[in-house]
mmCIF file of C-alpha atoms in Angstrom:
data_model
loop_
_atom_site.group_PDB
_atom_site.id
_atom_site.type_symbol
_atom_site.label_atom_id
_atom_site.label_comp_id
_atom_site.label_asym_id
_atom_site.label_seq_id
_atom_site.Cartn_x
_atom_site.Cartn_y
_atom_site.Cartn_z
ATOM 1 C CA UNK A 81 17.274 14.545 -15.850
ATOM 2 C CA UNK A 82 16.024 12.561 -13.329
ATOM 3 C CA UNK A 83 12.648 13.026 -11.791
ATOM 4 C CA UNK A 84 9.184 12.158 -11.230
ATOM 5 C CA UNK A 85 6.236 13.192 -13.232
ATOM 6 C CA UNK A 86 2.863 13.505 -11.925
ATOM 7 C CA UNK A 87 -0.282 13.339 -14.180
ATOM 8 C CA UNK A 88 -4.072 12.377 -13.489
ATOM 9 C CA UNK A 89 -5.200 15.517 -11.872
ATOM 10 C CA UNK A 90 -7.977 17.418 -13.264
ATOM 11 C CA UNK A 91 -12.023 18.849 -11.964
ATOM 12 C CA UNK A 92 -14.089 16.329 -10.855
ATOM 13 C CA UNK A 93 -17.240 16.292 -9.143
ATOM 14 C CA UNK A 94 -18.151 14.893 -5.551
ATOM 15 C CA UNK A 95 -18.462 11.059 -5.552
ATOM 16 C CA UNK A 96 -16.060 11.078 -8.223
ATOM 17 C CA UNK A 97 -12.898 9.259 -9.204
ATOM 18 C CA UNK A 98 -9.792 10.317 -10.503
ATOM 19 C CA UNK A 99 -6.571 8.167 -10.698
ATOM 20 C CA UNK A 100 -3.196 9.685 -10.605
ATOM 21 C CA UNK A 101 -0.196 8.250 -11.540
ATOM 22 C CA UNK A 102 3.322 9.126 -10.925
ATOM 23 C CA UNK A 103 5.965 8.076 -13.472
ATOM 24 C CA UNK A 104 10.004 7.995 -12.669
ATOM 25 C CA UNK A 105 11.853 9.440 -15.579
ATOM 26 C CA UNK A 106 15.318 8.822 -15.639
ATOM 27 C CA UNK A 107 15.009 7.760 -11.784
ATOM 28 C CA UNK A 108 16.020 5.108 -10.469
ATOM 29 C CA UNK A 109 14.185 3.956 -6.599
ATOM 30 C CA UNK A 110 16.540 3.717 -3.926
ATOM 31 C CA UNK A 111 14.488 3.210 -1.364
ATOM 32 C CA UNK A 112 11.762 1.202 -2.730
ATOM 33 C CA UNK A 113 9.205 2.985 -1.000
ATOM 34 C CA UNK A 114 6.913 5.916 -2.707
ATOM 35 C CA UNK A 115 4.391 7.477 -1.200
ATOM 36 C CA UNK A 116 1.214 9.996 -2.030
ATOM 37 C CA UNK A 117 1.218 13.668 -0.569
ATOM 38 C CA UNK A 118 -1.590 16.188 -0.737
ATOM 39 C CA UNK A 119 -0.926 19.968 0.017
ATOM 40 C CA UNK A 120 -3.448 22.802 0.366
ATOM 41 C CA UNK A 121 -2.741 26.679 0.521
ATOM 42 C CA UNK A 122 -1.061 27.860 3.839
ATOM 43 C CA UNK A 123 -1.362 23.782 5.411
ATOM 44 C CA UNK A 124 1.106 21.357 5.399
ATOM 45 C CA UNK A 125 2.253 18.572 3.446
ATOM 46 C CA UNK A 126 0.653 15.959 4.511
ATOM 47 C CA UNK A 127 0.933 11.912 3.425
ATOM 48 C CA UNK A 128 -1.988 10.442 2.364
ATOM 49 C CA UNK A 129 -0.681 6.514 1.201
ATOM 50 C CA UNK A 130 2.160 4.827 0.449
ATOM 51 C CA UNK A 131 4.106 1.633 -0.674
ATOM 52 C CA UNK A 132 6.834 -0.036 0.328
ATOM 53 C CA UNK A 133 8.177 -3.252 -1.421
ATOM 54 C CA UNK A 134 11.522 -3.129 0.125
ATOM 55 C CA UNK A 135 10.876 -7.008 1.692
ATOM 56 C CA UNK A 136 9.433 -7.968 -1.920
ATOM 57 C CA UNK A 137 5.945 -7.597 -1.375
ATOM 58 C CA UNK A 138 3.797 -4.685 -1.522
ATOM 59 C CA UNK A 139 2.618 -3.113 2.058
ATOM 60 C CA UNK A 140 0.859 -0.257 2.274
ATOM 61 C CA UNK A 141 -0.347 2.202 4.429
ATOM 62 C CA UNK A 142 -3.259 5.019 4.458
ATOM 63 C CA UNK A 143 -3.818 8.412 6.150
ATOM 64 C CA UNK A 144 -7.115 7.602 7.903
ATOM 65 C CA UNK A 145 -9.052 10.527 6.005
ATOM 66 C CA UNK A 146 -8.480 8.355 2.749
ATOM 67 C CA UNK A 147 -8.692 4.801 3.861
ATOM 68 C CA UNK A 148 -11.563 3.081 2.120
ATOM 69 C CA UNK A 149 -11.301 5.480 -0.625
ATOM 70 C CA UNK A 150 -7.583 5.242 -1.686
ATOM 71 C CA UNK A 151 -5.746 3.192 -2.949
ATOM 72 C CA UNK A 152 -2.232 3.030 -4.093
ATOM 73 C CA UNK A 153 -0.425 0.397 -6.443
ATOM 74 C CA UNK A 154 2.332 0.193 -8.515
ATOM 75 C CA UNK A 155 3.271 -1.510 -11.739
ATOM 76 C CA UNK A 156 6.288 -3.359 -11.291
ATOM 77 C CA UNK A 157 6.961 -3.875 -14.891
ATOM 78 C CA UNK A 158 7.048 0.452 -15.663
ATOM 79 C CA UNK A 159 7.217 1.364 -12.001
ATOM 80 C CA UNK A 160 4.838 3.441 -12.386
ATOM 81 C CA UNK A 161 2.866 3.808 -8.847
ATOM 82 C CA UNK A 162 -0.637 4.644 -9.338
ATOM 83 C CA UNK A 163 -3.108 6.633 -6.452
ATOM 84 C CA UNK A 164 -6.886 5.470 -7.533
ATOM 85 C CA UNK A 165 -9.102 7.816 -5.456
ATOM 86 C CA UNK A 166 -12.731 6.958 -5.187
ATOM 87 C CA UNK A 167 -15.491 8.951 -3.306
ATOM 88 C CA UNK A 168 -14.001 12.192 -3.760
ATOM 89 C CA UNK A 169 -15.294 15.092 -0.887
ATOM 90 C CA UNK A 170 -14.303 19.099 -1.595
ATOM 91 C CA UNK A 171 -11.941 18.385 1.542
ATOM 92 C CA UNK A 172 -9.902 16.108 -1.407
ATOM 93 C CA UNK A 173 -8.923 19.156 -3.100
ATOM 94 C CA UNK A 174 -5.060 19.538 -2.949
ATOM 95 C CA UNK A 175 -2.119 19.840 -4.753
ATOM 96 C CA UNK A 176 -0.880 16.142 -4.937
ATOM 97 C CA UNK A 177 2.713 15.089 -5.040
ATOM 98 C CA UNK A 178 4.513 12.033 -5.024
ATOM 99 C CA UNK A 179 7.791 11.033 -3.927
ATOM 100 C CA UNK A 180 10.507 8.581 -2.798
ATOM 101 C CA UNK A 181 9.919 8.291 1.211
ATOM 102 C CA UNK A 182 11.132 6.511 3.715
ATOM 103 C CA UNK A 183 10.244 3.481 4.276
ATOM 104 C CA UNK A 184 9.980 3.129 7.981
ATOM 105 C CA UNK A 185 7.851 6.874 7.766
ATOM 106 C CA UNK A 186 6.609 6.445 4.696
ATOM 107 C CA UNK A 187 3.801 8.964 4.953
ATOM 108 C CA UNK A 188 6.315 11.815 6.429
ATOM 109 C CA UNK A 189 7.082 14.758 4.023
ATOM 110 C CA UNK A 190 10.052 15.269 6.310
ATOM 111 C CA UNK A 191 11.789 12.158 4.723
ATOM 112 C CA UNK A 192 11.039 12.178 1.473
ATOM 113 C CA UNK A 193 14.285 12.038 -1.120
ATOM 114 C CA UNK A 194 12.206 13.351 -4.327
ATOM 115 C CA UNK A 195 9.295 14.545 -4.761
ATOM 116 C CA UNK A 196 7.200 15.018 -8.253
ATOM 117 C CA UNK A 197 6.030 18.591 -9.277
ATOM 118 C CA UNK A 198 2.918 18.185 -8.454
ATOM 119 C CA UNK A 199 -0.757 18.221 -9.885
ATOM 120 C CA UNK A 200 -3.923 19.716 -9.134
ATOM 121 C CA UNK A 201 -6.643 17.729 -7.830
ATOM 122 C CA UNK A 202 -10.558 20.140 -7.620
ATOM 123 C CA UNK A 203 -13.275 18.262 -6.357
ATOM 124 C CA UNK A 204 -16.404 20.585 -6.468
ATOM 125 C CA UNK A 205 -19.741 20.903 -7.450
#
């Protein structure tokens, strides 16, 4: 079955890190560009990085409530396409997802092809 599997999430206090990582199983990238969503009860989806290697190197891009704190990679060797969060506030505290976005709206849920099933992310004291 092909899909994408989210792990990393877990309690952590303010200030905190936590790195998440998302992991294709079975999936192949078509649009070599994977991105980082964060969801909250009753709110939408909303993108919070991404990375696109589509040309052959790696741009990214950051939702402005994360930049300086983010920061998303990926291995090319396993694919794998990591989210290192740093600093982490309460207002972190989502439901984060990953998936296969487009590339030229990379951080738009609207787009995306997959998505991952998710995992929890609790930042509190």
């Amino acid at each position: 079955q092909e899909q994408l599997v989210e792990s990393g999430g877990g309690s952590v206090l303010p200030g905190g890190s936590l790195r998440l990582s998302c992991t294709p199983s079975g999936y192949t990238y078509t649009l070599f560009s994977m991105a980082w969503f964060r969801q909250t009860p009753g709110k939408e989806r909303e993108g919070v990085a991404a990375i696109s290697w589509a040309t052959g190197t790696d741009n990214t891009q950051y939702a402005d409530s994360v930049k300086g704190r983010f920061r998303i990679s990926r291995d090319r060797s396993t694919e794998v396409v990591y989210l290192q969060m740093d600093a982490l506030t309460p207002e972190d505290t989502a439901t984060y997802y990953c998936g296969e976005s487009r590339p030229t709206a990379p951080l738009s849920a609207r787009w995306v092809t997959r998505w991952g099933q998710g995992t929890q992310v609790t930042v509190s004291s």
